[in-house]
PDB file of C-alpha atoms in Angstrom:
ATOM      1  CA  UNK R   1     194.877 154.691  39.396  1.00 51.00           C
ATOM      2  CA  UNK R   2     192.569 157.181  40.909  1.00 52.00           C
ATOM      3  CA  UNK R   3     188.884 156.723  41.459  1.00 51.00           C
ATOM      4  CA  UNK R   4     186.573 155.318  44.006  1.00 51.00           C
ATOM      5  CA  UNK R   5     186.801 151.723  44.952  1.00 50.00           C
ATOM      6  CA  UNK R   6     183.601 149.733  44.304  1.00 52.00           C
ATOM      7  CA  UNK R   7     184.013 147.979  47.641  1.00 52.00           C
ATOM      8  CA  UNK R   8     183.823 151.288  49.530  1.00 51.00           C
ATOM      9  CA  UNK R   9     180.546 152.352  47.894  1.00 52.00           C
ATOM     10  CA  UNK R  10     179.069 148.875  47.869  1.00 57.00           C
ATOM     11  CA  UNK R  11     177.684 148.571  51.432  1.00 61.00           C
ATOM     12  CA  UNK R  12     175.814 151.857  51.160  1.00 68.00           C
ATOM     13  CA  UNK R  13     174.468 151.133  47.685  1.00 63.00           C
ATOM     14  CA  UNK R  14     173.503 147.570  48.536  1.00 66.00           C
ATOM     15  CA  UNK R  15     171.649 148.816  51.630  1.00 69.00           C
ATOM     16  CA  UNK R  16     169.625 151.181  49.434  1.00 72.00           C
ATOM     17  CA  UNK R  17     168.893 148.430  46.926  1.00 68.00           C
ATOM     18  CA  UNK R  18     167.958 146.041  49.742  1.00 81.00           C
ATOM     19  CA  UNK R  19     165.693 148.644  51.342  1.00 84.00           C
ATOM     20  CA  UNK R  20     164.035 149.387  47.985  1.00 87.00           C
ATOM     21  CA  UNK R  21     163.609 145.678  47.326  1.00 87.00           C
ATOM     22  CA  UNK R  22     162.077 145.155  50.777  1.00 87.00           C
ATOM     23  CA  UNK R  23     159.610 148.007  50.208  1.00 89.00           C
ATOM     24  CA  UNK R  24     158.687 146.584  46.801  1.00 92.00           C
ATOM     25  CA  UNK R  25     158.050 143.135  48.326  1.00 90.00           C
ATOM     26  CA  UNK R  26     155.979 144.703  51.105  1.00 89.00           C
ATOM     27  CA  UNK R  27     153.890 146.677  48.600  1.00 93.00           C
ATOM     28  CA  UNK R  28     153.395 143.585  46.475  1.00 94.00           C
ATOM     29  CA  UNK R  29     152.296 141.614  49.560  1.00 93.00           C
ATOM     30  CA  UNK R  30     149.740 144.270  50.545  1.00 94.00           C
ATOM     31  CA  UNK R  31     148.375 144.491  47.013  1.00 96.00           C
ATOM     32  CA  UNK R  32     147.981 140.718  46.967  1.00 95.00           C
ATOM     33  CA  UNK R  33     146.423 140.712  50.439  1.00 95.00           C
ATOM     34  CA  UNK R  34     143.853 143.343  49.397  1.00 96.00           C
ATOM     35  CA  UNK R  35     143.095 141.609  46.086  1.00 96.00           C
ATOM     36  CA  UNK R  36     140.152 139.564  47.482  1.00 96.00           C
ATOM     37  CA  UNK R  37     138.306 142.876  47.714  1.00 96.00           C
ATOM     38  CA  UNK R  38     138.259 143.097  43.901  1.00 96.00           C
ATOM     39  CA  UNK R  39     138.666 139.459  42.817  1.00 95.00           C
ATOM     40  CA  UNK R  40     135.379 137.553  43.225  1.00 95.00           C
ATOM     41  CA  UNK R  41     135.287 134.775  45.807  1.00 94.00           C
ATOM     42  CA  UNK R  42     132.644 132.927  43.828  1.00 95.00           C
ATOM     43  CA  UNK R  43     131.481 133.402  40.249  1.00 95.00           C
ATOM     44  CA  UNK R  44     127.934 132.095  39.787  1.00 94.00           C
ATOM     45  CA  UNK R  45     126.924 131.514  36.188  1.00 92.00           C
ATOM     46  CA  UNK R  46     123.333 130.987  35.036  1.00 89.00           C
ATOM     47  CA  UNK R  47     122.110 133.065  32.107  1.00 88.00           C
ATOM     48  CA  UNK R  48     124.303 135.882  33.415  1.00 90.00           C
ATOM     49  CA  UNK R  49     127.024 136.083  36.023  1.00 94.00           C
ATOM     50  CA  UNK R  50     126.829 137.007  39.685  1.00 93.00           C
ATOM     51  CA  UNK R  51     130.069 137.822  41.468  1.00 96.00           C
ATOM     52  CA  UNK R  52     130.358 137.274  45.216  1.00 95.00           C
ATOM     53  CA  UNK R  53     132.866 139.483  47.042  1.00 95.00           C
ATOM     54  CA  UNK R  54     133.497 139.863  50.769  1.00 94.00           C
ATOM     55  CA  UNK R  55     131.627 143.165  50.731  1.00 94.00           C
ATOM     56  CA  UNK R  56     128.646 142.110  48.594  1.00 94.00           C
ATOM     57  CA  UNK R  57     127.283 140.593  45.393  1.00 94.00           C
ATOM     58  CA  UNK R  58     127.311 142.080  41.900  1.00 96.00           C
ATOM     59  CA  UNK R  59     124.924 140.873  39.217  1.00 94.00           C
ATOM     60  CA  UNK R  60     126.663 141.580  35.936  1.00 94.00           C
ATOM     61  CA  UNK R  61     123.443 141.904  33.946  1.00 92.00           C
ATOM     62  CA  UNK R  62     122.300 145.390  34.877  1.00 90.00           C
ATOM     63  CA  UNK R  63     125.223 145.839  37.293  1.00 91.00           C
ATOM     64  CA  UNK R  64     123.041 145.408  40.352  1.00 93.00           C
ATOM     65  CA  UNK R  65     125.002 145.575  43.616  1.00 95.00           C
ATOM     66  CA  UNK R  66     123.853 144.413  47.031  1.00 92.00           C
ATOM     67  CA  UNK R  67     126.209 144.848  49.954  1.00 94.00           C
ATOM     68  CA  UNK R  68     126.688 142.144  52.557  1.00 92.00           C
ATOM     69  CA  UNK R  69     125.012 144.186  55.337  1.00 92.00           C
ATOM     70  CA  UNK R  70     122.029 144.952  53.070  1.00 92.00           C
ATOM     71  CA  UNK R  71     121.779 141.293  52.104  1.00 88.00           C
ATOM     72  CA  UNK R  72     121.845 140.208  55.756  1.00 88.00           C
ATOM     73  CA  UNK R  73     119.100 142.729  56.598  1.00 88.00           C
ATOM     74  CA  UNK R  74     116.810 141.580  53.801  1.00 85.00           C
ATOM     75  CA  UNK R  75     117.522 137.844  53.836  1.00 78.00           C
ATOM     76  CA  UNK R  76     114.930 135.893  55.730  1.00 76.00           C
ATOM     77  CA  UNK R  77     115.793 132.263  56.226  1.00 76.00           C
ATOM     78  CA  UNK R  78     119.210 132.506  54.631  1.00 76.00           C
ATOM     79  CA  UNK R  79     120.390 129.226  53.071  1.00 82.00           C
ATOM     80  CA  UNK R  80     122.906 127.407  55.281  1.00 83.00           C
ATOM     81  CA  UNK R  81     125.602 127.668  52.627  1.00 86.00           C
ATOM     82  CA  UNK R  82     125.375 131.470  52.602  1.00 87.00           C
ATOM     83  CA  UNK R  83     125.776 131.623  56.375  1.00 88.00           C
ATOM     84  CA  UNK R  84     129.472 130.948  55.693  1.00 93.00           C
ATOM     85  CA  UNK R  85     129.790 134.143  53.652  1.00 92.00           C
ATOM     86  CA  UNK R  86     129.819 136.613  56.614  1.00 93.00           C
ATOM     87  CA  UNK R  87     132.069 134.247  58.579  1.00 95.00           C
ATOM     88  CA  UNK R  88     134.561 134.136  55.688  1.00 95.00           C
ATOM     89  CA  UNK R  89     134.435 137.922  55.460  1.00 96.00           C
ATOM     90  CA  UNK R  90     135.147 138.162  59.178  1.00 97.00           C
ATOM     91  CA  UNK R  91     138.128 135.775  58.880  1.00 97.00           C
ATOM     92  CA  UNK R  92     139.472 137.835  55.986  1.00 97.00           C
ATOM     93  CA  UNK R  93     139.019 141.114  57.915  1.00 97.00           C
ATOM     94  CA  UNK R  94     140.870 139.649  60.905  1.00 96.00           C
ATOM     95  CA  UNK R  95     143.642 138.491  58.538  1.00 96.00           C
ATOM     96  CA  UNK R  96     144.026 142.069  57.279  1.00 95.00           C
ATOM     97  CA  UNK R  97     144.196 143.418  60.832  1.00 95.00           C
ATOM     98  CA  UNK R  98     146.651 140.718  61.912  1.00 95.00           C
ATOM     99  CA  UNK R  99     148.853 141.352  58.857  1.00 93.00           C
ATOM    100  CA  UNK R 100     149.030 145.009  59.866  1.00 92.00           C
ATOM    101  CA  UNK R 101     149.946 143.908  63.395  1.00 93.00           C
ATOM    102  CA  UNK R 102     152.856 141.899  61.985  1.00 86.00           C
ATOM    103  CA  UNK R 103     154.747 145.183  61.745  1.00 83.00           C
ATOM    104  CA  UNK R 104     154.788 145.298  65.545  1.00 87.00           C
ATOM    105  CA  UNK R 105     155.743 141.670  66.012  1.00 84.00           C
ATOM    106  CA  UNK R 106     152.563 139.631  65.546  1.00 85.00           C
ATOM    107  CA  UNK R 107     153.051 136.106  64.233  1.00 89.00           C
ATOM    108  CA  UNK R 108     152.522 135.749  60.462  1.00 89.00           C
ATOM    109  CA  UNK R 109     151.291 132.179  60.927  1.00 94.00           C
ATOM    110  CA  UNK R 110     148.085 133.601  62.395  1.00 95.00           C
ATOM    111  CA  UNK R 111     147.579 135.628  59.196  1.00 95.00           C
ATOM    112  CA  UNK R 112     148.118 132.450  57.180  1.00 96.00           C
ATOM    113  CA  UNK R 113     145.657 130.534  59.361  1.00 97.00           C
ATOM    114  CA  UNK R 114     142.985 133.216  59.069  1.00 97.00           C
ATOM    115  CA  UNK R 115     143.388 133.247  55.290  1.00 97.00           C
ATOM    116  CA  UNK R 116     143.078 129.448  55.233  1.00 97.00           C
ATOM    117  CA  UNK R 117     139.870 129.735  57.293  1.00 97.00           C
ATOM    118  CA  UNK R 118     138.528 132.288  54.795  1.00 96.00           C
ATOM    119  CA  UNK R 119     139.279 129.749  52.035  1.00 96.00           C
ATOM    120  CA  UNK R 120     137.438 127.068  53.971  1.00 96.00           C
ATOM    121  CA  UNK R 121     134.444 129.387  54.401  1.00 95.00           C
ATOM    122  CA  UNK R 122     134.226 130.252  50.712  1.00 93.00           C
ATOM    123  CA  UNK R 123     133.943 126.591  49.674  1.00 93.00           C
ATOM    124  CA  UNK R 124     130.463 125.967  51.201  1.00 94.00           C
ATOM    125  CA  UNK R 125     129.274 129.257  49.707  1.00 92.00           C
ATOM    126  CA  UNK R 126     130.276 128.087  46.232  1.00 92.00           C
ATOM    127  CA  UNK R 127     128.895 124.591  46.687  1.00 92.00           C
ATOM    128  CA  UNK R 128     125.592 125.930  48.035  1.00 90.00           C
ATOM    129  CA  UNK R 129     125.211 128.353  45.151  1.00 88.00           C
ATOM    130  CA  UNK R 130     125.825 125.541  42.634  1.00 88.00           C
ATOM    131  CA  UNK R 131     123.002 123.278  43.872  1.00 87.00           C
ATOM    132  CA  UNK R 132     120.331 124.360  41.404  1.00 83.00           C
ATOM    133  CA  UNK R 133     120.314 122.867  37.903  1.00 87.00           C
ATOM    134  CA  UNK R 134     121.762 124.968  35.098  1.00 88.00           C
ATOM    135  CA  UNK R 135     123.850 126.925  37.578  1.00 90.00           C
ATOM    136  CA  UNK R 136     127.615 126.792  37.845  1.00 92.00           C
ATOM    137  CA  UNK R 137     129.605 128.221  40.727  1.00 93.00           C
ATOM    138  CA  UNK R 138     133.340 128.678  40.372  1.00 94.00           C
ATOM    139  CA  UNK R 139     135.062 128.934  43.790  1.00 94.00           C
ATOM    140  CA  UNK R 140     137.892 131.358  42.974  1.00 95.00           C
ATOM    141  CA  UNK R 141     138.170 132.358  46.625  1.00 93.00           C
ATOM    142  CA  UNK R 142     139.301 128.919  47.746  1.00 94.00           C
ATOM    143  CA  UNK R 143     142.331 128.928  45.461  1.00 95.00           C
ATOM    144  CA  UNK R 144     142.996 132.628  45.971  1.00 96.00           C
ATOM    145  CA  UNK R 145     142.959 132.434  49.765  1.00 96.00           C
ATOM    146  CA  UNK R 146     145.048 129.262  49.862  1.00 96.00           C
ATOM    147  CA  UNK R 147     147.695 130.928  47.692  1.00 96.00           C
ATOM    148  CA  UNK R 148     147.677 133.973  49.970  1.00 96.00           C
ATOM    149  CA  UNK R 149     147.863 131.749  53.065  1.00 96.00           C
ATOM    150  CA  UNK R 150     150.838 129.904  51.624  1.00 96.00           C
ATOM    151  CA  UNK R 151     152.561 133.182  50.779  1.00 94.00           C
ATOM    152  CA  UNK R 152     151.850 134.564  54.267  1.00 92.00           C
ATOM    153  CA  UNK R 153     153.329 131.455  55.833  1.00 92.00           C
ATOM    154  CA  UNK R 154     156.516 131.188  53.776  1.00 91.00           C
ATOM    155  CA  UNK R 155     157.464 134.840  53.299  1.00 79.00           C
TER     156      UNK R 155
END
């Protein structure tokens, strides 16, 4: 019989499939790692919702946005629970930088640790925002960051 042997073409084809699969996993990881920029860390519910992100807060009623730097400039006597917000943002920013440094040999466990610290910082923010009566705060960031930290550690 004439024709090409599957074994001869297999190493080259499997290398392409493996490379494509690796790129897909890398893209998926980076999309997941950037997702805290668009998924709220804390959802505060009173008569309307306020979404807390690392970059700022969005009040859904009227779509009012205040960035974290603007909030820090205008806040006088910031509640202790909200002091964790900039620290969590800093931990998350360092996690992004460290994840980029993984391409040159940085340890992924540091990325996982920084993401776990960001999770720990978002918990006091949520609990502090839920103190008042008739207010509910859902700490999405805690679960989100812990899932990302686990993924960073085991991948």
